[in-house]
Amino acid sequence: MNSDVSTFGPIPFGSLLGGFIVAALLALFVVQGSVNNDHVNATRESNADSYQQQFRTKLQTVREDLSF
């Protein structure tokens, strides 16, 4: 009794393995791009918050200086 698995040749097996590798690499690049975009957005928001805090501090100092 020959089963289909035992007659599975090296070329179809290699094609199947190659397909899995290509799919894994493609998924890796898609996920990496998404993570990178999320990181860039978080960094931008953090920098914006920092600049806003610096601006508020300087504005408060100027107001205090002008009020004598």
GROMACS .gro file of N, CA and C in nm:
model
  204
    1MET      N    1   0.084  -0.118   0.000
    1MET     CA    2   0.000   0.000   0.000
    1MET      C    3   0.088   0.124   0.000
    2ASN      N    4   0.085   0.195  -0.107
    2ASN     CA    5   0.157   0.321  -0.114
    2ASN      C    6   0.062   0.434  -0.082
    3SER      N    7   0.101   0.514   0.013
    3SER     CA    8   0.019   0.631   0.044
    3SER      C    9   0.074   0.751  -0.032
    4ASP      N   10  -0.007   0.853  -0.041
    4ASP     CA   11   0.036   0.974  -0.111
    4ASP      C   12   0.153   1.041  -0.041
    5VAL      N   13   0.161   1.031   0.089
    5VAL     CA   14   0.269   1.094   0.164
    5VAL      C   15   0.402   1.026   0.135
    6SER      N   16   0.401   0.894   0.123
    6SER     CA   17   0.526   0.823   0.099
    6SER      C   18   0.578   0.845  -0.043
    7THR      N   19   0.492   0.884  -0.136
    7THR     CA   20   0.536   0.909  -0.273
    7THR      C   21   0.555   1.058  -0.300
    8PHE      N   22   0.551   1.137  -0.196
    8PHE     CA   23   0.569   1.281  -0.208
    8PHE      C   24   0.715   1.307  -0.242
    9GLY      N   25   0.744   1.353  -0.363
    9GLY     CA   26   0.881   1.368  -0.409
    9GLY      C   27   0.950   1.493  -0.356
   10PRO      N   28   1.078   1.505  -0.383
   10PRO     CA   29   1.155   1.619  -0.332
   10PRO      C   30   1.116   1.752  -0.396
   11ILE      N   31   1.075   1.751  -0.521
   11ILE     CA   32   1.040   1.878  -0.587
   11ILE      C   33   0.912   1.937  -0.528
   12PRO      N   34   0.803   1.861  -0.513
   12PRO     CA   35   0.685   1.920  -0.448
   12PRO      C   36   0.712   1.960  -0.303
   13PHE      N   37   0.793   1.879  -0.232
   13PHE     CA   38   0.826   1.913  -0.094
   13PHE      C   39   0.907   2.042  -0.088
   14GLY      N   40   1.003   2.057  -0.179
   14GLY     CA   41   1.082   2.180  -0.185
   14GLY      C   42   0.998   2.300  -0.220
   15SER      N   43   0.903   2.283  -0.310
   15SER     CA   44   0.813   2.393  -0.345
   15SER      C   45   0.727   2.434  -0.226
   16LEU      N   46   0.678   2.335  -0.154
   16LEU     CA   47   0.597   2.363  -0.036
   16LEU      C   48   0.679   2.435   0.070
   17LEU      N   49   0.800   2.387   0.095
   17LEU     CA   50   0.889   2.449   0.192
   17LEU      C   51   0.925   2.591   0.148
   18GLY      N   52   0.954   2.609   0.021
   18GLY     CA   53   0.985   2.743  -0.031
   18GLY      C   54   0.867   2.838  -0.015
   19GLY      N   55   0.747   2.788  -0.037
   19GLY     CA   56   0.627   2.870  -0.018
   19GLY      C   57   0.610   2.915   0.126
   20PHE      N   58   0.636   2.825   0.218
   20PHE     CA   59   0.627   2.862   0.360
   20PHE      C   60   0.732   2.967   0.396
   21ILE      N   61   0.852   2.952   0.343
   21ILE     CA   62   0.959   3.048   0.371
   21ILE      C   63   0.924   3.185   0.315
   22VAL      N   64   0.876   3.189   0.192
   22VAL     CA   65   0.837   3.317   0.131
   22VAL      C   66   0.723   3.381   0.210
   23ALA      N   67   0.625   3.303   0.250
   23ALA     CA   68   0.513   3.357   0.328
   23ALA      C   69   0.561   3.410   0.463
   24ALA      N   70   0.652   3.339   0.527
   24ALA     CA   71   0.705   3.384   0.657
   24ALA      C   72   0.783   3.514   0.642
   25LEU      N   73   0.867   3.524   0.540
   25LEU     CA   74   0.944   3.647   0.517
   25LEU      C   75   0.853   3.764   0.484
   26LEU      N   76   0.753   3.740   0.402
   26LEU     CA   77   0.659   3.846   0.368
   26LEU      C   78   0.585   3.894   0.492
   27ALA      N   79   0.540   3.803   0.575
   27ALA     CA   80   0.471   3.841   0.699
   27ALA      C   81   0.565   3.917   0.791
   28LEU      N   82   0.690   3.876   0.797
   28LEU     CA   83   0.789   3.944   0.882
   28LEU      C   84   0.806   4.089   0.838
   29PHE      N   85   0.820   4.113   0.708
   29PHE     CA   86   0.838   4.249   0.659
   29PHE      C   87   0.714   4.334   0.681
   30VAL      N   88   0.597   4.277   0.665
   30VAL     CA   89   0.473   4.352   0.686
   30VAL      C   90   0.460   4.389   0.833
   31VAL      N   91   0.485   4.296   0.923
   31VAL     CA   92   0.476   4.323   1.067
   31VAL      C   93   0.582   4.423   1.108
   32GLN      N   94   0.704   4.409   1.055
   32GLN     CA   95   0.812   4.501   1.090
   32GLN      C   96   0.777   4.643   1.046
   33GLY      N   97   0.720   4.659   0.928
   33GLY     CA   98   0.679   4.792   0.882
   33GLY      C   99   0.572   4.852   0.970
   34SER      N  100   0.478   4.771   1.012
   34SER     CA  101   0.371   4.819   1.099
   34SER      C  102   0.425   4.861   1.234
   35VAL      N  103   0.514   4.780   1.290
   35VAL     CA  104   0.573   4.812   1.420
   35VAL      C  105   0.657   4.938   1.409
   36ASN      N  106   0.731   4.953   1.299
   36ASN     CA  107   0.814   5.071   1.279
   36ASN      C  108   0.728   5.197   1.271
   37ASN      N  109   0.616   5.191   1.199
   37ASN     CA  110   0.527   5.306   1.189
   37ASN      C  111   0.469   5.343   1.325
   38ASP      N  112   0.431   5.243   1.403
   38ASP     CA  113   0.378   5.269   1.537
   38ASP      C  114   0.484   5.335   1.625
   39HIS      N  115   0.608   5.290   1.613
   39HIS     CA  116   0.717   5.348   1.692
   39HIS      C  117   0.742   5.493   1.651
   40VAL      N  118   0.740   5.520   1.522
   40VAL     CA  119   0.762   5.657   1.474
   40VAL      C  120   0.651   5.749   1.526
   41ASN      N  121   0.528   5.704   1.521
   41ASN     CA  122   0.417   5.785   1.570
   41ASN      C  123   0.428   5.810   1.720
   42ALA      N  124   0.465   5.709   1.795
   42ALA     CA  125   0.481   5.726   1.940
   42ALA      C  126   0.594   5.823   1.972
   43THR      N  127   0.702   5.816   1.897
   43THR     CA  128   0.815   5.907   1.917
   43THR      C  129   0.775   6.050   1.884
   44ARG      N  130   0.701   6.068   1.777
   44ARG     CA  131   0.654   6.202   1.740
   44ARG      C  132   0.564   6.261   1.847
   45GLU      N  133   0.473   6.180   1.898
   45GLU     CA  134   0.383   6.228   2.003
   45GLU      C  135   0.460   6.263   2.130
   46SER      N  136   0.559   6.183   2.163
   46SER     CA  137   0.640   6.210   2.281
   46SER      C  138   0.719   6.340   2.264
   47ASN      N  139   0.777   6.360   2.148
   47ASN     CA  140   0.850   6.484   2.121
   47ASN      C  141   0.758   6.604   2.123
   48ALA      N  142   0.639   6.590   2.066
   48ALA     CA  143   0.543   6.701   2.066
   48ALA      C  144   0.502   6.737   2.209
   49ASP      N  145   0.479   6.637   2.293
   49ASP     CA  146   0.444   6.663   2.433
   49ASP      C  147   0.558   6.734   2.506
   50SER      N  148   0.681   6.692   2.478
   50SER     CA  149   0.797   6.754   2.541
   50SER      C  150   0.810   6.900   2.498
   51TYR      N  151   0.796   6.928   2.369
   51TYR     CA  152   0.805   7.066   2.320
   51TYR      C  153   0.693   7.152   2.376
   52GLN      N  154   0.574   7.094   2.387
   52GLN     CA  155   0.462   7.169   2.443
   52GLN      C  156   0.488   7.205   2.589
   53GLN      N  157   0.542   7.113   2.665
   53GLN     CA  158   0.575   7.140   2.805
   53GLN      C  159   0.683   7.248   2.816
   54GLN      N  160   0.784   7.243   2.731
   54GLN     CA  161   0.889   7.345   2.731
   54GLN      C  162   0.830   7.482   2.697
   55PHE      N  163   0.741   7.486   2.599
   55PHE     CA  164   0.678   7.611   2.560
   55PHE      C  165   0.596   7.669   2.675
   56ARG      N  166   0.519   7.584   2.742
   56ARG     CA  167   0.437   7.631   2.854
   56ARG      C  168   0.525   7.686   2.968
   57THR      N  169   0.636   7.619   2.994
   57THR     CA  170   0.727   7.666   3.098
   57THR      C  171   0.786   7.802   3.062
   58LYS      N  172   0.831   7.819   2.939
   58LYS     CA  173   0.888   7.947   2.895
   58LYS      C  174   0.781   8.056   2.893
   59LEU      N  175   0.660   8.021   2.851
   59LEU     CA  176   0.551   8.119   2.850
   59LEU      C  177   0.520   8.166   2.991
   60GLN      N  178   0.517   8.073   3.085
   60GLN     CA  179   0.492   8.109   3.224
   60GLN      C  180   0.602   8.201   3.277
   61THR      N  181   0.726   8.173   3.241
   61THR     CA  182   0.839   8.258   3.283
   61THR      C  183   0.826   8.398   3.226
   62VAL      N  184   0.791   8.409   3.099
   62VAL     CA  185   0.774   8.540   3.035
   62VAL      C  186   0.659   8.616   3.100
   63ARG      N  187   0.550   8.549   3.129
   63ARG     CA  188   0.436   8.615   3.194
   63ARG      C  189   0.476   8.668   3.332
   64GLU      N  190   0.551   8.588   3.406
   64GLU     CA  191   0.596   8.632   3.538
   64GLU      C  192   0.692   8.751   3.527
   65ASP      N  193   0.779   8.751   3.427
   65ASP     CA  194   0.873   8.862   3.408
   65ASP      C  195   0.799   8.990   3.368
   66LEU      N  196   0.694   8.978   3.290
   66LEU     CA  197   0.621   9.096   3.244
   66LEU      C  198   0.527   9.152   3.351
   67SER      N  199   0.487   9.071   3.444
   67SER     CA  200   0.392   9.118   3.547
   67SER      C  201   0.462   9.191   3.660
   68PHE      N  202   0.593   9.180   3.668
   68PHE     CA  203   0.678   9.244   3.770
   68PHE      C  204   0.633   9.192   3.902
   0.00000   0.00000   0.00000
